[in-house]
């Protein structure tokens, strides 16, 4: 594409120079860098074209968040006020350039919590239809069909998925409909909340924004950035609350978006392995498939592994299931309020652990005395 024409269409200044090739690739498209006399710009060329109406709400949400102080690249519209411009047969859009660092799921949880709260405060009620990707289960029948197809095709991960089948179905029984529906980002993985060169964070890739429950989105954020560290979970939750965020995570249904998304990510990755397509043109080997996620985007660990780390429903159904990894670790540190665990249950668990440690302590002295007698050549009693 012509750099001068691009700069003119978006009013970006003179002395335009475009990078020799794409500088980044995301699930939505390729990113080029444009330098002009007025600054540097990220030029995104989407893989699939969209209409202005299709991106209107998501773009308005990003612009509102930017105006509210959320750290995100500023949207640059054309001189006619449009989001897209057509150049040499390609659809392009432009953002302010931000120097980003590699993804890091261990970002400062205080900063992440405050940023997510600011995004939710900048949101408005969204009357639009709910996207099944974020709310609907895959279903037992589809999981069975998928496992059978993968086994027949010799997929190297078919056995792992088959082992998780019952738990995935039980997890999906936790999914509940949203209560408060706002415009949410809906893609707040560590790929899209990135560290910046100046030590801050930046939220990118707002194209998937749409109606969702902010509590469900906060559940995803806790999973991605809290991992199994109860201290990080508490810090992120407290920072979110102190920054005025409207959401809470206090029951397993608040992980509905996480469960639905990871299920659909796994389904898409598996079907792409079965039938290579323009999004994933080659059948991946097991090692590369394990690094590939939604729409061919690379994520840490396979979708199956991510589902294995999602809230656990192993045991006697969803009603009496094991707690999710975040809840288990938080309960160990008495984080029962934020994890939807009753205080009596948390205290009972702690008491059982204390009794177990006490029994071990009683047995250890005897073993030590016998070991000492043996070392001195005395018969052990």
mmCIF file of C-alpha atoms in Angstrom:
data_model
loop_
_atom_site.group_PDB
_atom_site.id
_atom_site.type_symbol
_atom_site.label_atom_id
_atom_site.label_comp_id
_atom_site.label_asym_id
_atom_site.label_seq_id
_atom_site.Cartn_x
_atom_site.Cartn_y
_atom_site.Cartn_z
ATOM 1 C CA UNK A 1 0.000 0.000 0.000
ATOM 2 C CA UNK A 2 1.140 3.560 -0.595
ATOM 3 C CA UNK A 3 2.374 5.235 2.602
ATOM 4 C CA UNK A 4 1.609 8.786 1.418
ATOM 5 C CA UNK A 5 -1.948 7.875 0.404
ATOM 6 C CA UNK A 6 -2.500 6.114 3.722
ATOM 7 C CA UNK A 7 -1.254 9.114 5.703
ATOM 8 C CA UNK A 8 -3.431 11.457 3.649
ATOM 9 C CA UNK A 9 -6.606 9.400 4.145
ATOM 10 C CA UNK A 10 -6.178 9.383 7.936
ATOM 11 C CA UNK A 11 -4.633 12.856 8.290
ATOM 12 C CA UNK A 12 -1.398 11.558 9.805
ATOM 13 C CA UNK A 13 1.050 14.153 8.467
ATOM 14 C CA UNK A 14 3.726 14.192 5.796
ATOM 15 C CA UNK A 15 7.015 12.360 5.238
ATOM 16 C CA UNK A 16 5.222 9.037 5.519
ATOM 17 C CA UNK A 17 7.230 5.828 5.590
ATOM 18 C CA UNK A 18 5.713 2.354 5.920
ATOM 19 C CA UNK A 19 7.547 -0.644 7.383
ATOM 20 C CA UNK A 20 8.913 -3.118 4.845
ATOM 21 C CA UNK A 21 6.500 -5.772 6.085
ATOM 22 C CA UNK A 22 4.125 -6.595 8.937
ATOM 23 C CA UNK A 23 5.638 -6.015 12.369
ATOM 24 C CA UNK A 24 3.036 -8.097 14.219
ATOM 25 C CA UNK A 25 0.348 -10.662 13.595
ATOM 26 C CA UNK A 26 -2.755 -11.053 15.715
ATOM 27 C CA UNK A 27 -5.861 -13.184 15.477
ATOM 28 C CA UNK A 28 -7.681 -10.315 13.750
ATOM 29 C CA UNK A 29 -5.059 -9.329 11.180
ATOM 30 C CA UNK A 30 -1.585 -8.065 10.325
ATOM 31 C CA UNK A 31 -0.070 -4.900 11.793
ATOM 32 C CA UNK A 32 2.293 -2.569 9.916
ATOM 33 C CA UNK A 33 4.126 0.454 11.311
ATOM 34 C CA UNK A 34 3.752 3.873 9.682
ATOM 35 C CA UNK A 35 6.073 6.741 10.651
ATOM 36 C CA UNK A 36 5.160 10.305 9.692
ATOM 37 C CA UNK A 37 6.143 13.819 10.667
ATOM 38 C CA UNK A 38 3.331 13.750 13.254
ATOM 39 C CA UNK A 39 4.312 10.493 14.956
ATOM 40 C CA UNK A 40 4.136 6.707 14.629
ATOM 41 C CA UNK A 41 1.037 4.674 13.897
ATOM 42 C CA UNK A 42 -0.100 1.060 13.926
ATOM 43 C CA UNK A 43 -1.840 0.132 10.678
ATOM 44 C CA UNK A 44 -3.998 -2.982 11.013
ATOM 45 C CA UNK A 45 -5.036 -4.939 7.928
ATOM 46 C CA UNK A 46 -7.861 -7.320 9.014
ATOM 47 C CA UNK A 47 -8.007 -10.870 7.689
ATOM 48 C CA UNK A 48 -11.755 -10.472 7.169
ATOM 49 C CA UNK A 49 -13.433 -7.251 6.118
ATOM 50 C CA UNK A 50 -16.128 -5.671 8.286
ATOM 51 C CA UNK A 51 -18.644 -2.918 7.778
ATOM 52 C CA UNK A 52 -18.599 0.352 9.673
ATOM 53 C CA UNK A 53 -21.772 -0.687 11.445
ATOM 54 C CA UNK A 54 -20.230 -3.963 12.614
ATOM 55 C CA UNK A 55 -17.376 -2.190 14.415
ATOM 56 C CA UNK A 56 -19.328 0.861 15.562
ATOM 57 C CA UNK A 57 -20.053 -0.262 19.142
ATOM 58 C CA UNK A 58 -16.624 -1.807 19.765
ATOM 59 C CA UNK A 59 -14.855 1.278 18.455
ATOM 60 C CA UNK A 60 -17.070 3.608 20.477
ATOM 61 C CA UNK A 61 -16.297 1.543 23.598
ATOM 62 C CA UNK A 62 -12.540 1.789 23.014
ATOM 63 C CA UNK A 63 -12.808 5.544 22.414
ATOM 64 C CA UNK A 64 -14.866 5.977 25.601
ATOM 65 C CA UNK A 65 -12.343 3.933 27.573
ATOM 66 C CA UNK A 66 -9.462 5.986 26.159
ATOM 67 C CA UNK A 67 -11.264 9.201 27.128
ATOM 68 C CA UNK A 68 -11.763 7.801 30.650
ATOM 69 C CA UNK A 69 -8.027 7.195 31.053
ATOM 70 C CA UNK A 70 -7.809 3.496 30.240
ATOM 71 C CA UNK A 71 -4.325 2.834 28.808
ATOM 72 C CA UNK A 72 -5.117 1.840 25.228
ATOM 73 C CA UNK A 73 -4.008 3.032 21.792
ATOM 74 C CA UNK A 74 -6.073 5.944 20.521
ATOM 75 C CA UNK A 75 -8.248 5.133 17.519
ATOM 76 C CA UNK A 76 -7.414 7.261 14.520
ATOM 77 C CA UNK A 77 -10.332 7.768 12.132
ATOM 78 C CA UNK A 78 -10.183 8.861 8.506
ATOM 79 C CA UNK A 79 -10.590 12.521 7.615
ATOM 80 C CA UNK A 80 -14.258 11.654 6.832
ATOM 81 C CA UNK A 81 -14.766 10.163 10.316
ATOM 82 C CA UNK A 82 -14.755 6.506 9.245
ATOM 83 C CA UNK A 83 -12.979 3.653 11.028
ATOM 84 C CA UNK A 84 -11.828 1.922 7.834
ATOM 85 C CA UNK A 85 -10.302 3.037 4.574
ATOM 86 C CA UNK A 86 -9.967 0.947 1.412
ATOM 87 C CA UNK A 87 -6.462 1.049 -0.077
ATOM 88 C CA UNK A 88 -5.394 -1.062 -3.041
ATOM 89 C CA UNK A 89 -8.076 -3.633 -2.372
ATOM 90 C CA UNK A 90 -7.300 -3.910 1.343
ATOM 91 C CA UNK A 91 -9.315 -2.634 4.292
ATOM 92 C CA UNK A 92 -7.154 -0.831 6.855
ATOM 93 C CA UNK A 93 -7.609 0.931 10.174
ATOM 94 C CA UNK A 94 -5.142 2.985 12.198
ATOM 95 C CA UNK A 95 -4.214 3.314 15.874
ATOM 96 C CA UNK A 96 -1.725 5.359 17.819
ATOM 97 C CA UNK A 97 1.583 3.471 18.066
ATOM 98 C CA UNK A 98 2.536 2.124 21.529
ATOM 99 C CA UNK A 99 5.812 0.320 22.283
ATOM 100 C CA UNK A 100 4.729 -2.978 23.816
ATOM 101 C CA UNK A 101 6.644 -5.742 25.529
ATOM 102 C CA UNK A 102 6.062 -9.501 25.398
ATOM 103 C CA UNK A 103 2.996 -10.973 27.080
ATOM 104 C CA UNK A 104 3.330 -11.508 30.826
ATOM 105 C CA UNK A 105 0.597 -13.182 32.863
ATOM 106 C CA UNK A 106 2.470 -12.102 36.008
ATOM 107 C CA UNK A 107 1.814 -8.401 35.517
ATOM 108 C CA UNK A 108 1.308 -6.325 38.660
ATOM 109 C CA UNK A 109 -2.157 -7.505 39.842
ATOM 110 C CA UNK A 110 -2.899 -4.106 41.400
ATOM 111 C CA UNK A 111 -2.395 -2.427 38.038
ATOM 112 C CA UNK A 112 -4.434 -5.041 36.170
ATOM 113 C CA UNK A 113 -7.325 -4.804 38.632
ATOM 114 C CA UNK A 114 -7.425 -1.005 38.409
ATOM 115 C CA UNK A 115 -7.350 -1.050 34.592
ATOM 116 C CA UNK A 116 -10.183 -3.591 34.326
ATOM 117 C CA UNK A 117 -12.251 -1.565 36.811
ATOM 118 C CA UNK A 118 -11.725 1.579 34.718
ATOM 119 C CA UNK A 119 -12.882 -0.296 31.617
ATOM 120 C CA UNK A 120 -16.036 -1.481 33.339
ATOM 121 C CA UNK A 121 -16.757 2.002 34.691
ATOM 122 C CA UNK A 122 -16.456 3.433 31.177
ATOM 123 C CA UNK A 123 -18.924 0.877 29.837
ATOM 124 C CA UNK A 124 -22.629 1.366 29.259
ATOM 125 C CA UNK A 125 -25.594 -0.982 29.172
ATOM 126 C CA UNK A 126 -25.495 -2.976 25.958
ATOM 127 C CA UNK A 127 -28.881 -4.046 24.555
ATOM 128 C CA UNK A 128 -27.287 -6.088 21.786
ATOM 129 C CA UNK A 129 -27.652 -9.887 21.444
ATOM 130 C CA UNK A 130 -25.370 -12.143 23.445
ATOM 131 C CA UNK A 131 -22.650 -13.972 21.513
ATOM 132 C CA UNK A 132 -22.797 -17.760 22.079
ATOM 133 C CA UNK A 133 -18.978 -17.859 22.104
ATOM 134 C CA UNK A 134 -18.980 -16.284 25.576
ATOM 135 C CA UNK A 135 -22.119 -17.837 27.042
ATOM 136 C CA UNK A 136 -23.063 -21.204 25.488
ATOM 137 C CA UNK A 137 -21.646 -24.647 26.347
ATOM 138 C CA UNK A 138 -20.266 -27.011 23.722
ATOM 139 C CA UNK A 139 -22.451 -29.840 24.997
ATOM 140 C CA UNK A 140 -21.847 -33.523 25.694
ATOM 141 C CA UNK A 141 -22.855 -34.646 22.205
ATOM 142 C CA UNK A 142 -20.445 -32.303 20.458
ATOM 143 C CA UNK A 143 -17.559 -33.279 22.759
ATOM 144 C CA UNK A 144 -18.246 -36.954 21.979
ATOM 145 C CA UNK A 145 -18.324 -36.317 18.228
ATOM 146 C CA UNK A 146 -15.122 -34.287 18.393
ATOM 147 C CA UNK A 147 -13.235 -36.943 20.373
ATOM 148 C CA UNK A 148 -14.365 -39.642 17.927
ATOM 149 C CA UNK A 149 -13.254 -37.611 14.891
ATOM 150 C CA UNK A 150 -9.883 -36.803 16.444
ATOM 151 C CA UNK A 151 -9.238 -40.436 17.357
ATOM 152 C CA UNK A 152 -10.175 -41.581 13.863
ATOM 153 C CA UNK A 153 -7.789 -39.010 12.371
ATOM 154 C CA UNK A 154 -4.966 -40.003 14.728
ATOM 155 C CA UNK A 155 -4.748 -36.648 16.494
ATOM 156 C CA UNK A 156 -1.940 -36.798 19.088
ATOM 157 C CA UNK A 157 -4.060 -35.000 21.685
ATOM 158 C CA UNK A 158 -7.257 -37.072 21.265
ATOM 159 C CA UNK A 159 -6.556 -39.180 24.343
ATOM 160 C CA UNK A 160 -5.995 -36.148 26.541
ATOM 161 C CA UNK A 161 -9.262 -34.590 25.403
ATOM 162 C CA UNK A 162 -11.112 -37.868 25.963
ATOM 163 C CA UNK A 163 -9.804 -38.011 29.539
ATOM 164 C CA UNK A 164 -11.209 -34.542 30.185
ATOM 165 C CA UNK A 165 -14.584 -35.142 28.521
ATOM 166 C CA UNK A 166 -16.626 -35.882 31.659
ATOM 167 C CA UNK A 167 -15.121 -32.980 33.538
ATOM 168 C CA UNK A 168 -15.754 -30.597 30.649
ATOM 169 C CA UNK A 169 -19.424 -31.561 30.580
ATOM 170 C CA UNK A 170 -19.677 -31.104 34.357
ATOM 171 C CA UNK A 171 -17.962 -27.710 34.111
ATOM 172 C CA UNK A 172 -20.473 -26.567 31.512
ATOM 173 C CA UNK A 173 -23.288 -27.227 33.967
ATOM 174 C CA UNK A 174 -21.933 -24.272 35.955
ATOM 175 C CA UNK A 175 -22.621 -21.808 33.120
ATOM 176 C CA UNK A 176 -25.298 -19.308 34.033
ATOM 177 C CA UNK A 177 -26.858 -16.413 32.105
ATOM 178 C CA UNK A 178 -25.517 -12.893 32.703
ATOM 179 C CA UNK A 179 -27.217 -10.698 35.289
ATOM 180 C CA UNK A 180 -25.759 -7.243 34.569
ATOM 181 C CA UNK A 181 -25.063 -6.806 30.856
ATOM 182 C CA UNK A 182 -22.563 -4.123 29.844
ATOM 183 C CA UNK A 183 -20.237 -3.631 26.909
ATOM 184 C CA UNK A 184 -17.111 -5.593 27.832
ATOM 185 C CA UNK A 185 -13.773 -6.245 26.124
ATOM 186 C CA UNK A 186 -14.369 -10.041 26.256
ATOM 187 C CA UNK A 187 -10.774 -10.879 25.302
ATOM 188 C CA UNK A 188 -8.693 -9.886 28.322
ATOM 189 C CA UNK A 189 -6.041 -12.579 28.039
ATOM 190 C CA UNK A 190 -2.423 -11.717 28.695
ATOM 191 C CA UNK A 191 -1.989 -11.367 24.910
ATOM 192 C CA UNK A 192 -4.164 -8.255 25.022
ATOM 193 C CA UNK A 193 -3.144 -6.711 28.361
ATOM 194 C CA UNK A 194 0.519 -6.118 27.662
ATOM 195 C CA UNK A 195 3.383 -4.413 29.485
ATOM 196 C CA UNK A 196 4.693 -1.230 27.900
ATOM 197 C CA UNK A 197 8.222 0.077 27.523
ATOM 198 C CA UNK A 198 7.611 2.739 30.204
ATOM 199 C CA UNK A 199 6.534 0.216 32.843
ATOM 200 C CA UNK A 200 2.779 0.528 32.410
ATOM 201 C CA UNK A 201 0.202 -1.715 30.765
ATOM 202 C CA UNK A 202 -1.800 -1.302 27.578
ATOM 203 C CA UNK A 203 -5.079 -2.942 26.511
ATOM 204 C CA UNK A 204 -5.282 -3.819 22.816
ATOM 205 C CA UNK A 205 -7.523 -5.726 20.375
ATOM 206 C CA UNK A 206 -10.963 -4.351 21.217
ATOM 207 C CA UNK A 207 -12.626 -5.826 18.131
ATOM 208 C CA UNK A 208 -14.356 -8.581 20.129
ATOM 209 C CA UNK A 209 -16.020 -6.113 22.509
ATOM 210 C CA UNK A 210 -19.715 -6.636 23.097
ATOM 211 C CA UNK A 211 -22.406 -7.423 25.654
ATOM 212 C CA UNK A 212 -21.371 -9.525 28.645
ATOM 213 C CA UNK A 213 -21.598 -9.662 32.422
ATOM 214 C CA UNK A 214 -18.609 -7.811 33.968
ATOM 215 C CA UNK A 215 -18.518 -10.382 36.778
ATOM 216 C CA UNK A 216 -18.014 -13.114 34.194
ATOM 217 C CA UNK A 217 -15.235 -11.098 32.591
ATOM 218 C CA UNK A 218 -13.583 -10.507 35.970
ATOM 219 C CA UNK A 219 -13.622 -14.275 36.498
ATOM 220 C CA UNK A 220 -11.594 -14.668 33.292
ATOM 221 C CA UNK A 221 -9.145 -11.994 34.430
ATOM 222 C CA UNK A 222 -8.641 -13.698 37.807
ATOM 223 C CA UNK A 223 -7.937 -16.993 36.062
ATOM 224 C CA UNK A 224 -5.461 -15.464 33.619
ATOM 225 C CA UNK A 225 -3.576 -13.127 35.959
ATOM 226 C CA UNK A 226 -4.154 -14.771 39.345
ATOM 227 C CA UNK A 227 -3.209 -18.301 38.378
ATOM 228 C CA UNK A 228 -2.857 -20.373 41.562
ATOM 229 C CA UNK A 229 -1.415 -17.587 43.703
ATOM 230 C CA UNK A 230 -3.993 -16.516 46.311
ATOM 231 C CA UNK A 231 -2.012 -13.361 47.035
ATOM 232 C CA UNK A 232 -2.350 -12.253 43.406
ATOM 233 C CA UNK A 233 -6.054 -13.100 43.396
ATOM 234 C CA UNK A 234 -6.653 -11.006 46.517
ATOM 235 C CA UNK A 235 -4.525 -8.102 45.275
ATOM 236 C CA UNK A 236 -6.268 -7.975 41.905
ATOM 237 C CA UNK A 237 -9.726 -8.243 43.469
ATOM 238 C CA UNK A 238 -9.001 -5.533 46.048
ATOM 239 C CA UNK A 239 -7.499 -3.190 43.445
ATOM 240 C CA UNK A 240 -10.554 -3.704 41.235
ATOM 241 C CA UNK A 241 -12.926 -2.944 44.112
ATOM 242 C CA UNK A 242 -10.964 0.098 45.300
ATOM 243 C CA UNK A 243 -10.989 1.487 41.738
ATOM 244 C CA UNK A 244 -14.787 1.344 41.710
ATOM 245 C CA UNK A 245 -15.320 -1.756 39.568
ATOM 246 C CA UNK A 246 -18.977 -2.915 39.539
ATOM 247 C CA UNK A 247 -18.317 -6.672 39.359
ATOM 248 C CA UNK A 248 -17.840 -9.348 41.993
ATOM 249 C CA UNK A 249 -16.696 -12.971 41.773
ATOM 250 C CA UNK A 250 -18.257 -14.932 44.613
ATOM 251 C CA UNK A 251 -19.700 -18.092 43.053
ATOM 252 C CA UNK A 252 -18.694 -20.616 40.433
ATOM 253 C CA UNK A 253 -21.239 -19.298 37.921
ATOM 254 C CA UNK A 254 -19.077 -16.180 37.627
ATOM 255 C CA UNK A 255 -16.601 -18.336 35.693
ATOM 256 C CA UNK A 256 -19.219 -18.894 32.958
ATOM 257 C CA UNK A 257 -17.416 -16.827 30.308
ATOM 258 C CA UNK A 258 -14.129 -18.576 31.077
ATOM 259 C CA UNK A 259 -15.673 -22.046 30.728
ATOM 260 C CA UNK A 260 -17.560 -21.170 27.538
ATOM 261 C CA UNK A 261 -14.599 -19.431 25.902
ATOM 262 C CA UNK A 262 -12.083 -22.169 26.643
ATOM 263 C CA UNK A 263 -14.538 -24.758 25.381
ATOM 264 C CA UNK A 264 -15.007 -22.927 22.074
ATOM 265 C CA UNK A 265 -11.264 -22.248 21.764
ATOM 266 C CA UNK A 266 -10.612 -25.969 22.129
ATOM 267 C CA UNK A 267 -13.331 -26.855 19.629
ATOM 268 C CA UNK A 268 -11.976 -24.399 17.035
ATOM 269 C CA UNK A 269 -8.371 -25.534 17.481
ATOM 270 C CA UNK A 270 -9.374 -29.175 17.149
ATOM 271 C CA UNK A 271 -11.523 -28.629 14.059
ATOM 272 C CA UNK A 272 -8.710 -26.591 12.489
ATOM 273 C CA UNK A 273 -6.429 -29.588 13.048
ATOM 274 C CA UNK A 274 -8.986 -31.852 11.381
ATOM 275 C CA UNK A 275 -9.595 -29.526 8.428
ATOM 276 C CA UNK A 276 -6.785 -27.043 7.652
ATOM 277 C CA UNK A 277 -8.165 -23.738 6.376
ATOM 278 C CA UNK A 278 -6.953 -20.198 5.609
ATOM 279 C CA UNK A 279 -6.957 -19.403 9.340
ATOM 280 C CA UNK A 280 -4.791 -22.465 10.092
ATOM 281 C CA UNK A 281 -3.479 -23.616 6.703
ATOM 282 C CA UNK A 282 -1.369 -26.517 7.962
ATOM 283 C CA UNK A 283 -2.150 -29.445 10.211
ATOM 284 C CA UNK A 284 -0.109 -28.780 13.310
ATOM 285 C CA UNK A 285 2.089 -31.310 15.023
ATOM 286 C CA UNK A 286 1.346 -31.925 18.683
ATOM 287 C CA UNK A 287 4.013 -29.510 20.020
ATOM 288 C CA UNK A 288 2.874 -26.632 17.818
ATOM 289 C CA UNK A 289 -0.823 -27.361 18.393
ATOM 290 C CA UNK A 290 -0.206 -27.089 22.117
ATOM 291 C CA UNK A 291 0.898 -23.503 21.619
ATOM 292 C CA UNK A 292 -1.988 -22.573 19.359
ATOM 293 C CA UNK A 293 -5.254 -21.085 20.571
ATOM 294 C CA UNK A 294 -8.296 -19.272 19.253
ATOM 295 C CA UNK A 295 -8.075 -18.448 15.517
ATOM 296 C CA UNK A 296 -4.511 -19.765 15.298
ATOM 297 C CA UNK A 297 -3.201 -17.292 17.846
ATOM 298 C CA UNK A 298 -0.413 -18.670 19.960
ATOM 299 C CA UNK A 299 -1.062 -18.921 23.669
ATOM 300 C CA UNK A 300 0.886 -20.577 26.481
ATOM 301 C CA UNK A 301 -0.223 -24.188 26.643
ATOM 302 C CA UNK A 302 -2.749 -25.960 24.485
ATOM 303 C CA UNK A 303 -6.480 -25.240 24.764
ATOM 304 C CA UNK A 304 -6.822 -28.687 26.330
ATOM 305 C CA UNK A 305 -4.206 -27.807 28.941
ATOM 306 C CA UNK A 306 -5.982 -24.530 29.633
ATOM 307 C CA UNK A 307 -9.221 -26.407 30.180
ATOM 308 C CA UNK A 308 -7.338 -28.723 32.512
ATOM 309 C CA UNK A 309 -6.427 -25.672 34.596
ATOM 310 C CA UNK A 310 -9.945 -24.224 34.527
ATOM 311 C CA UNK A 311 -12.325 -24.579 37.493
ATOM 312 C CA UNK A 312 -12.471 -28.269 38.323
ATOM 313 C CA UNK A 313 -15.776 -30.115 38.295
ATOM 314 C CA UNK A 314 -14.334 -33.542 39.027
ATOM 315 C CA UNK A 315 -16.275 -35.601 41.502
ATOM 316 C CA UNK A 316 -19.970 -36.140 42.093
ATOM 317 C CA UNK A 317 -21.453 -33.632 39.688
ATOM 318 C CA UNK A 318 -21.326 -29.892 39.590
ATOM 319 C CA UNK A 319 -23.238 -29.459 42.827
ATOM 320 C CA UNK A 320 -20.615 -31.364 44.826
ATOM 321 C CA UNK A 321 -17.611 -30.752 42.634
ATOM 322 C CA UNK A 322 -14.066 -29.831 43.552
ATOM 323 C CA UNK A 323 -13.227 -26.165 43.754
ATOM 324 C CA UNK A 324 -11.418 -24.384 40.959
ATOM 325 C CA UNK A 325 -7.665 -23.851 41.226
ATOM 326 C CA UNK A 326 -8.103 -20.205 42.190
ATOM 327 C CA UNK A 327 -10.645 -21.055 44.867
ATOM 328 C CA UNK A 328 -8.566 -23.894 46.293
ATOM 329 C CA UNK A 329 -5.517 -21.717 46.754
ATOM 330 C CA UNK A 330 -7.486 -18.762 48.047
ATOM 331 C CA UNK A 331 -9.231 -20.922 50.642
ATOM 332 C CA UNK A 332 -5.846 -22.119 51.878
ATOM 333 C CA UNK A 333 -5.056 -18.522 52.741
ATOM 334 C CA UNK A 334 -8.544 -17.836 54.166
ATOM 335 C CA UNK A 335 -9.687 -16.046 51.038
ATOM 336 C CA UNK A 336 -13.109 -17.626 51.428
ATOM 337 C CA UNK A 337 -15.140 -14.433 50.934
ATOM 338 C CA UNK A 338 -13.850 -13.760 47.414
ATOM 339 C CA UNK A 339 -14.105 -17.409 46.443
ATOM 340 C CA UNK A 340 -17.712 -18.204 47.270
ATOM 341 C CA UNK A 341 -16.762 -20.671 50.014
ATOM 342 C CA UNK A 342 -18.610 -20.652 53.313
ATOM 343 C CA UNK A 343 -16.596 -19.630 56.345
ATOM 344 C CA UNK A 344 -17.491 -22.819 58.169
ATOM 345 C CA UNK A 345 -16.338 -24.873 55.184
ATOM 346 C CA UNK A 346 -13.072 -22.994 54.968
ATOM 347 C CA UNK A 347 -12.463 -23.301 58.704
ATOM 348 C CA UNK A 348 -13.343 -26.995 58.614
ATOM 349 C CA UNK A 349 -10.814 -27.578 55.872
ATOM 350 C CA UNK A 350 -8.141 -25.703 57.839
ATOM 351 C CA UNK A 351 -8.964 -27.668 60.996
ATOM 352 C CA UNK A 352 -8.592 -30.975 59.175
ATOM 353 C CA UNK A 353 -5.174 -29.912 57.914
ATOM 354 C CA UNK A 354 -4.091 -28.927 61.446
ATOM 355 C CA UNK A 355 -5.188 -32.300 62.840
ATOM 356 C CA UNK A 356 -3.327 -34.102 60.068
ATOM 357 C CA UNK A 357 -0.135 -32.150 60.800
ATOM 358 C CA UNK A 358 -0.519 -32.893 64.514
ATOM 359 C CA UNK A 359 -0.796 -36.653 63.876
ATOM 360 C CA UNK A 360 2.331 -36.541 61.742
ATOM 361 C CA UNK A 361 4.199 -34.623 64.440
ATOM 362 C CA UNK A 362 3.284 -37.281 67.017
ATOM 363 C CA UNK A 363 4.634 -40.071 64.794
ATOM 364 C CA UNK A 364 7.895 -38.390 63.817
ATOM 365 C CA UNK A 365 9.668 -38.416 67.249
ATOM 366 C CA UNK A 366 9.355 -42.197 67.440
ATOM 367 C CA UNK A 367 10.891 -42.637 64.024
ATOM 368 C CA UNK A 368 13.745 -40.338 64.956
ATOM 369 C CA UNK A 369 14.495 -42.254 68.202
ATOM 370 C CA UNK A 370 14.556 -45.572 66.359
ATOM 371 C CA UNK A 371 16.908 -44.133 63.777
ATOM 372 C CA UNK A 372 19.238 -42.884 66.531
ATOM 373 C CA UNK A 373 19.320 -46.309 68.227
ATOM 374 C CA UNK A 374 20.189 -47.980 64.925
ATOM 375 C CA UNK A 375 22.998 -45.537 64.326
ATOM 376 C CA UNK A 376 24.455 -46.371 67.774
ATOM 377 C CA UNK A 377 24.191 -50.079 67.241
ATOM 378 C CA UNK A 378 21.377 -50.536 69.774
ATOM 379 C CA UNK A 379 18.440 -52.807 68.998
ATOM 380 C CA UNK A 380 15.344 -50.918 67.978
ATOM 381 C CA UNK A 381 12.276 -51.569 70.057
#
